PDB file of C-alpha atoms in Angstrom:
ATOM      1  CA  UNK A   1      92.492 190.376 172.783  1.00 82.00           C
ATOM      2  CA  UNK A   2      90.125 192.392 170.613  1.00 82.00           C
ATOM      3  CA  UNK A   3      91.075 195.615 172.401  1.00 86.00           C
ATOM      4  CA  UNK A   4      94.796 194.972 171.908  1.00 85.00           C
ATOM      5  CA  UNK A   5      94.290 194.465 168.185  1.00 84.00           C
ATOM      6  CA  UNK A   6      92.302 197.714 167.959  1.00 81.00           C
ATOM      7  CA  UNK A   7      95.043 199.592 169.829  1.00 83.00           C
ATOM      8  CA  UNK A   8      97.754 198.218 167.552  1.00 79.00           C
ATOM      9  CA  UNK A   9      95.668 199.080 164.487  1.00 78.00           C
ATOM     10  CA  UNK A  10      95.066 202.625 165.746  1.00 80.00           C
ATOM     11  CA  UNK A  11      98.726 203.126 166.593  1.00 81.00           C
ATOM     12  CA  UNK A  12      99.710 201.895 163.142  1.00 78.00           C
ATOM     13  CA  UNK A  13      97.334 204.316 161.467  1.00 80.00           C
ATOM     14  CA  UNK A  14      98.642 207.279 163.464  1.00 80.00           C
ATOM     15  CA  UNK A  15     102.253 206.215 163.006  1.00 79.00           C
ATOM     16  CA  UNK A  16     102.033 205.885 159.243  1.00 77.00           C
ATOM     17  CA  UNK A  17      99.813 208.949 158.842  1.00 81.00           C
ATOM     18  CA  UNK A  18     102.612 211.189 160.119  1.00 85.00           C
ATOM     19  CA  UNK A  19     105.569 209.016 159.142  1.00 87.00           C
ATOM     20  CA  UNK A  20     104.843 208.034 155.532  1.00 88.00           C
ATOM     21  CA  UNK A  21     106.287 211.103 153.783  1.00 90.00           C
ATOM     22  CA  UNK A  22     109.567 211.334 155.729  1.00 92.00           C
ATOM     23  CA  UNK A  23     110.082 207.583 155.376  1.00 91.00           C
ATOM     24  CA  UNK A  24     109.093 207.545 151.701  1.00 92.00           C
ATOM     25  CA  UNK A  25     111.585 210.310 150.889  1.00 93.00           C
ATOM     26  CA  UNK A  26     114.313 209.423 153.383  1.00 92.00           C
ATOM     27  CA  UNK A  27     114.634 205.685 152.833  1.00 92.00           C
ATOM     28  CA  UNK A  28     115.920 205.919 149.237  1.00 91.00           C
ATOM     29  CA  UNK A  29     118.480 208.495 150.380  1.00 93.00           C
ATOM     30  CA  UNK A  30     119.704 206.180 153.131  1.00 90.00           C
ATOM     31  CA  UNK A  31     119.733 203.204 150.770  1.00 90.00           C
ATOM     32  CA  UNK A  32     121.833 205.092 148.210  1.00 92.00           C
ATOM     33  CA  UNK A  33     124.291 206.145 150.930  1.00 92.00           C
ATOM     34  CA  UNK A  34     125.072 202.642 152.145  1.00 90.00           C
ATOM     35  CA  UNK A  35     122.132 201.247 154.118  1.00 87.00           C
ATOM     36  CA  UNK A  36     122.234 197.447 154.041  1.00 90.00           C
ATOM     37  CA  UNK A  37     119.439 195.509 152.343  1.00 88.00           C
ATOM     38  CA  UNK A  38     116.586 194.881 154.781  1.00 89.00           C
ATOM     39  CA  UNK A  39     113.375 193.267 153.551  1.00 93.00           C
ATOM     40  CA  UNK A  40     111.250 194.589 156.408  1.00 91.00           C
ATOM     41  CA  UNK A  41     112.273 198.184 155.700  1.00 90.00           C
ATOM     42  CA  UNK A  42     111.655 197.601 151.989  1.00 92.00           C
ATOM     43  CA  UNK A  43     108.171 196.301 152.773  1.00 91.00           C
ATOM     44  CA  UNK A  44     107.473 199.347 154.958  1.00 89.00           C
ATOM     45  CA  UNK A  45     108.582 201.611 152.106  1.00 91.00           C
ATOM     46  CA  UNK A  46     106.159 199.906 149.712  1.00 92.00           C
ATOM     47  CA  UNK A  47     103.427 200.178 152.339  1.00 87.00           C
ATOM     48  CA  UNK A  48     104.084 203.925 152.595  1.00 90.00           C
ATOM     49  CA  UNK A  49     103.967 204.148 148.789  1.00 92.00           C
ATOM     50  CA  UNK A  50     100.606 202.360 148.819  1.00 90.00           C
ATOM     51  CA  UNK A  51      99.259 204.777 151.449  1.00 87.00           C
ATOM     52  CA  UNK A  52     100.422 207.801 149.439  1.00 91.00           C
ATOM     53  CA  UNK A  53      98.823 206.466 146.250  1.00 92.00           C
ATOM     54  CA  UNK A  54      95.614 205.776 148.158  1.00 88.00           C
ATOM     55  CA  UNK A  55      95.576 209.353 149.477  1.00 89.00           C
ATOM     56  CA  UNK A  56      96.094 210.745 145.970  1.00 92.00           C
ATOM     57  CA  UNK A  57      93.297 208.549 144.616  1.00 93.00           C
ATOM     58  CA  UNK A  58      90.892 209.665 147.346  1.00 90.00           C
ATOM     59  CA  UNK A  59      91.812 213.320 146.773  1.00 90.00           C
ATOM     60  CA  UNK A  60      91.178 213.078 143.020  1.00 92.00           C
ATOM     61  CA  UNK A  61      87.946 211.167 143.591  1.00 89.00           C
ATOM     62  CA  UNK A  62      86.681 213.814 146.038  1.00 88.00           C
ATOM     63  CA  UNK A  63      87.539 216.632 143.630  1.00 85.00           C
ATOM     64  CA  UNK A  64      85.560 214.928 140.867  1.00 82.00           C
ATOM     65  CA  UNK A  65      82.577 214.425 143.159  1.00 79.00           C
ATOM     66  CA  UNK A  66      82.674 218.074 144.253  1.00 76.00           C
ATOM     67  CA  UNK A  67      82.823 219.249 140.621  1.00 73.00           C
ATOM     68  CA  UNK A  68      79.794 217.149 139.733  1.00 73.00           C
ATOM     69  CA  UNK A  69      77.823 218.577 142.660  1.00 70.00           C
ATOM     70  CA  UNK A  70      78.579 222.171 141.615  1.00 66.00           C
ATOM     71  CA  UNK A  71      77.359 221.652 138.041  1.00 56.00           C
TER      72      UNK A  71
END
């Protein structure tokens, strides 16, 4: 059971690592052009938004740390 959970977690990380930008940009386009309301797809879009914001936060944090080390 523990191995299955780890495999699902790893697959989810890989899936959303490569899929977050196309889904984040493509879903609003599809929604505007007539995609029916689907709460699961909406939740996935917000999850992708969260992952993108997390990546931006980590990038800014790392840049600040690197600047402090250079000074």
